């Protein structure tokens, strides 16, 4: 693992499921209801134009992780569909054959961590590929509760305390 250094920045990718930019102070919402995120954005790279490649989570995150359009990475099916064996179920999982951002960072010696509050982005859908550490929550139907942003942050900060001496790529997936 690569030691942290001042000239090699860490990377934190923040994905907030179903959040519109016009709800954030860093994108001009007034008054801002997101002061902590605004402060984080002030010191980071904020994109002025960003477009989702699909209207739902799995193909959008697969594009983020691989840099490929949905037609090329093939993730376009709901993973919990109960259909025939020949219904294209492999298209509900990220293929082992595709290079990913985390895998590329890992091969370069960068420590990788993901904390996901969405069960669609999990080891069960093969989205954990390339992450040294992948923290997920089990979502039970009927519970109706997603992990809060505070829980996602706490899990990441616990990991960070143990790994602060290493250069890292972090992926934080919020859903509240």
PDB file of N, CA and C in Angstrom, residues 113-159:
ATOM      1  N   UNK A 113     -11.554   1.956  -0.453  1.00  0.00           N
ATOM      2  CA  UNK A 113     -12.642   1.699   0.496  1.00  0.00           C
ATOM      3  C   UNK A 113     -13.947   2.195  -0.098  1.00  0.00           C
ATOM      4  N   UNK A 114     -15.020   1.454   0.139  1.00  0.00           N
ATOM      5  CA  UNK A 114     -16.359   1.883  -0.243  1.00  0.00           C
ATOM      6  C   UNK A 114     -17.277   1.691   0.953  1.00  0.00           C
ATOM      7  N   UNK A 115     -18.164   2.646   1.139  1.00  0.00           N
ATOM      8  CA  UNK A 115     -19.212   2.535   2.152  1.00  0.00           C
ATOM      9  C   UNK A 115     -20.515   2.819   1.415  1.00  0.00           C
ATOM     10  N   UNK A 116     -21.352   1.801   1.281  1.00  0.00           N
ATOM     11  CA  UNK A 116     -22.568   1.925   0.484  1.00  0.00           C
ATOM     12  C   UNK A 116     -23.810   1.681   1.324  1.00  0.00           C
ATOM     13  N   UNK A 117     -24.717   2.640   1.283  1.00  0.00           N
ATOM     14  CA  UNK A 117     -26.002   2.499   1.939  1.00  0.00           C
ATOM     15  C   UNK A 117     -27.072   1.929   1.026  1.00  0.00           C
ATOM     16  N   UNK A 118     -26.729   1.603  -0.218  1.00  0.00           N
ATOM     17  CA  UNK A 118     -27.700   1.094  -1.175  1.00  0.00           C
ATOM     18  C   UNK A 118     -27.387  -0.369  -1.480  1.00  0.00           C
ATOM     19  N   UNK A 119     -28.322  -1.291  -1.219  1.00  0.00           N
ATOM     20  CA  UNK A 119     -28.053  -2.711  -1.469  1.00  0.00           C
ATOM     21  C   UNK A 119     -27.844  -3.051  -2.937  1.00  0.00           C
ATOM     22  N   UNK A 120     -28.181  -2.140  -3.856  1.00  0.00           N
ATOM     23  CA  UNK A 120     -27.909  -2.393  -5.265  1.00  0.00           C
ATOM     24  C   UNK A 120     -26.429  -2.221  -5.590  1.00  0.00           C
ATOM     25  N   UNK A 121     -25.707  -1.494  -4.760  1.00  0.00           N
ATOM     26  CA  UNK A 121     -24.263  -1.296  -4.930  1.00  0.00           C
ATOM     27  C   UNK A 121     -23.614  -2.040  -3.770  1.00  0.00           C
ATOM     28  N   UNK A 122     -23.302  -3.310  -4.027  1.00  0.00           N
ATOM     29  CA  UNK A 122     -22.860  -4.192  -2.946  1.00  0.00           C
ATOM     30  C   UNK A 122     -22.041  -5.351  -3.495  1.00  0.00           C
ATOM     31  N   UNK A 123     -21.453  -6.143  -2.618  1.00  0.00           N
ATOM     32  CA  UNK A 123     -20.770  -7.346  -3.094  1.00  0.00           C
ATOM     33  C   UNK A 123     -21.718  -8.307  -3.824  1.00  0.00           C
ATOM     34  N   UNK A 124     -22.983  -8.353  -3.430  1.00  0.00           N
ATOM     35  CA  UNK A 124     -23.921  -9.294  -4.051  1.00  0.00           C
ATOM     36  C   UNK A 124     -24.196  -8.964  -5.515  1.00  0.00           C
ATOM     37  N   UNK A 125     -23.941  -7.734  -5.945  1.00  0.00           N
ATOM     38  CA  UNK A 125     -24.089  -7.362  -7.355  1.00  0.00           C
ATOM     39  C   UNK A 125     -22.727  -7.157  -8.028  1.00  0.00           C
ATOM     40  N   UNK A 126     -21.666  -7.558  -7.333  1.00  0.00           N
ATOM     41  CA  UNK A 126     -20.279  -7.526  -7.817  1.00  0.00           C
ATOM     42  C   UNK A 126     -19.719  -6.105  -7.952  1.00  0.00           C
ATOM     43  N   UNK A 127     -20.314  -5.141  -7.256  1.00  0.00           N
ATOM     44  CA  UNK A 127     -19.809  -3.771  -7.284  1.00  0.00           C
ATOM     45  C   UNK A 127     -18.672  -3.563  -6.281  1.00  0.00           C
ATOM     46  N   UNK A 128     -18.341  -4.569  -5.501  1.00  0.00           N
ATOM     47  CA  UNK A 128     -17.251  -4.457  -4.527  1.00  0.00           C
ATOM     48  C   UNK A 128     -15.890  -4.760  -5.151  1.00  0.00           C
ATOM     49  N   UNK A 129     -15.879  -5.155  -6.409  1.00  0.00           N
ATOM     50  CA  UNK A 129     -14.618  -5.491  -7.081  1.00  0.00           C
ATOM     51  C   UNK A 129     -13.626  -4.336  -7.006  1.00  0.00           C
ATOM     52  N   UNK A 130     -12.415  -4.629  -6.564  1.00  0.00           N
ATOM     53  CA  UNK A 130     -11.359  -3.627  -6.528  1.00  0.00           C
ATOM     54  C   UNK A 130     -11.283  -2.862  -5.221  1.00  0.00           C
ATOM     55  N   UNK A 131     -12.237  -3.050  -4.333  1.00  0.00           N
ATOM     56  CA  UNK A 131     -12.189  -2.361  -3.043  1.00  0.00           C
ATOM     57  C   UNK A 131     -11.558  -3.272  -1.999  1.00  0.00           C
ATOM     58  N   UNK A 132     -10.522  -2.771  -1.328  1.00  0.00           N
ATOM     59  CA  UNK A 132      -9.910  -3.524  -0.229  1.00  0.00           C
ATOM     60  C   UNK A 132     -10.909  -3.701   0.907  1.00  0.00           C
ATOM     61  N   UNK A 133     -11.686  -2.663   1.162  1.00  0.00           N
ATOM     62  CA  UNK A 133     -12.709  -2.687   2.205  1.00  0.00           C
ATOM     63  C   UNK A 133     -14.025  -2.243   1.579  1.00  0.00           C
ATOM     64  N   UNK A 134     -15.083  -2.999   1.834  1.00  0.00           N
ATOM     65  CA  UNK A 134     -16.413  -2.630   1.349  1.00  0.00           C
ATOM     66  C   UNK A 134     -17.384  -2.779   2.516  1.00  0.00           C
ATOM     67  N   UNK A 135     -17.932  -1.661   2.968  1.00  0.00           N
ATOM     68  CA  UNK A 135     -18.879  -1.652   4.082  1.00  0.00           C
ATOM     69  C   UNK A 135     -20.277  -1.523   3.500  1.00  0.00           C
ATOM     70  N   UNK A 136     -21.155  -2.432   3.872  1.00  0.00           N
ATOM     71  CA  UNK A 136     -22.533  -2.385   3.387  1.00  0.00           C
ATOM     72  C   UNK A 136     -23.482  -2.654   4.547  1.00  0.00           C
ATOM     73  N   UNK A 137     -24.714  -2.247   4.346  1.00  0.00           N
ATOM     74  CA  UNK A 137     -25.781  -2.529   5.299  1.00  0.00           C
ATOM     75  C   UNK A 137     -26.765  -3.456   4.628  1.00  0.00           C
ATOM     76  N   UNK A 138     -27.315  -4.361   5.371  1.00  0.00           N
ATOM     77  CA  UNK A 138     -28.374  -5.230   4.859  1.00  0.00           C
ATOM     78  C   UNK A 138     -29.697  -4.485   4.976  1.00  0.00           C
ATOM     79  N   UNK A 139     -30.389  -4.380   3.866  1.00  0.00           N
ATOM     80  CA  UNK A 139     -31.703  -3.738   3.872  1.00  0.00           C
ATOM     81  C   UNK A 139     -32.736  -4.850   3.900  1.00  0.00           C
ATOM     82  N   UNK A 140     -33.512  -4.883   4.949  1.00  0.00           N
ATOM     83  CA  UNK A 140     -34.541  -5.900   5.106  1.00  0.00           C
ATOM     84  C   UNK A 140     -35.880  -5.320   4.657  1.00  0.00           C
ATOM     85  N   UNK A 141     -36.540  -6.015   3.735  1.00  0.00           N
ATOM     86  CA  UNK A 141     -37.870  -5.579   3.325  1.00  0.00           C
ATOM     87  C   UNK A 141     -38.760  -5.568   4.562  1.00  0.00           C
ATOM     88  N   UNK A 142     -39.525  -4.534   4.710  1.00  0.00           N
ATOM     89  CA  UNK A 142     -40.382  -4.407   5.876  1.00  0.00           C
ATOM     90  C   UNK A 142     -39.773  -3.521   6.948  1.00  0.00           C
ATOM     91  N   UNK A 143     -38.441  -3.474   7.015  1.00  0.00           N
ATOM     92  CA  UNK A 143     -37.781  -2.571   7.952  1.00  0.00           C
ATOM     93  C   UNK A 143     -37.979  -1.136   7.512  1.00  0.00           C
ATOM     94  N   UNK A 144     -37.873  -0.925   6.202  1.00  0.00           N
ATOM     95  CA  UNK A 144     -38.087   0.396   5.638  1.00  0.00           C
ATOM     96  C   UNK A 144     -37.073   1.426   6.086  1.00  0.00           C
ATOM     97  N   UNK A 145     -35.854   1.009   6.406  1.00  0.00           N
ATOM     98  CA  UNK A 145     -34.869   1.952   6.902  1.00  0.00           C
ATOM     99  C   UNK A 145     -33.558   1.793   6.144  1.00  0.00           C
ATOM    100  N   UNK A 146     -33.122   2.900   5.577  1.00  0.00           N
ATOM    101  CA  UNK A 146     -31.806   2.953   4.952  1.00  0.00           C
ATOM    102  C   UNK A 146     -30.830   3.464   5.994  1.00  0.00           C
ATOM    103  N   UNK A 147     -29.530   3.173   5.870  1.00  0.00           N
ATOM    104  CA  UNK A 147     -28.578   3.772   6.802  1.00  0.00           C
ATOM    105  C   UNK A 147     -28.533   5.284   6.605  1.00  0.00           C
ATOM    106  N   UNK A 148     -28.406   5.996   7.688  1.00  0.00           N
ATOM    107  CA  UNK A 148     -28.365   7.457   7.618  1.00  0.00           C
ATOM    108  C   UNK A 148     -26.996   7.926   7.137  1.00  0.00           C
ATOM    109  N   UNK A 149     -26.939   9.186   6.745  1.00  0.00           N
ATOM    110  CA  UNK A 149     -25.654   9.785   6.359  1.00  0.00           C
ATOM    111  C   UNK A 149     -24.678   9.708   7.524  1.00  0.00           C
ATOM    112  N   UNK A 150     -25.164   9.892   8.742  1.00  0.00           N
ATOM    113  CA  UNK A 150     -24.295   9.815   9.918  1.00  0.00           C
ATOM    114  C   UNK A 150     -23.680   8.418  10.056  1.00  0.00           C
ATOM    115  N   UNK A 151     -24.452   7.378   9.775  1.00  0.00           N
ATOM    116  CA  UNK A 151     -23.920   6.012   9.846  1.00  0.00           C
ATOM    117  C   UNK A 151     -22.870   5.772   8.766  1.00  0.00           C
ATOM    118  N   UNK A 152     -23.125   6.270   7.556  1.00  0.00           N
ATOM    119  CA  UNK A 152     -22.140   6.149   6.470  1.00  0.00           C
ATOM    120  C   UNK A 152     -20.860   6.882   6.875  1.00  0.00           C
ATOM    121  N   UNK A 153     -21.002   8.109   7.371  1.00  0.00           N
ATOM    122  CA  UNK A 153     -19.841   8.891   7.795  1.00  0.00           C
ATOM    123  C   UNK A 153     -19.080   8.194   8.906  1.00  0.00           C
ATOM    124  N   UNK A 154     -19.784   7.684   9.910  1.00  0.00           N
ATOM    125  CA  UNK A 154     -19.121   7.006  11.031  1.00  0.00           C
ATOM    126  C   UNK A 154     -18.310   5.804  10.552  1.00  0.00           C
ATOM    127  N   UNK A 155     -18.883   5.011   9.648  1.00  0.00           N
ATOM    128  CA  UNK A 155     -18.158   3.847   9.126  1.00  0.00           C
ATOM    129  C   UNK A 155     -16.903   4.281   8.384  1.00  0.00           C
ATOM    130  N   UNK A 156     -17.028   5.317   7.562  1.00  0.00           N
ATOM    131  CA  UNK A 156     -15.857   5.803   6.831  1.00  0.00           C
ATOM    132  C   UNK A 156     -14.808   6.379   7.782  1.00  0.00           C
ATOM    133  N   UNK A 157     -15.232   7.165   8.758  1.00  0.00           N
ATOM    134  CA  UNK A 157     -14.274   7.771   9.693  1.00  0.00           C
ATOM    135  C   UNK A 157     -13.577   6.718  10.546  1.00  0.00           C
ATOM    136  N   UNK A 158     -14.275   5.635  10.917  1.00  0.00           N
ATOM    137  CA  UNK A 158     -13.612   4.529  11.632  1.00  0.00           C
ATOM    138  C   UNK A 158     -12.523   3.929  10.752  1.00  0.00           C
ATOM    139  N   UNK A 159     -12.854   3.704   9.468  1.00  0.00           N
ATOM    140  CA  UNK A 159     -11.866   3.171   8.535  1.00  0.00           C
ATOM    141  C   UNK A 159     -10.696   4.146   8.386  1.00  0.00           C
TER     142      UNK A 159
END
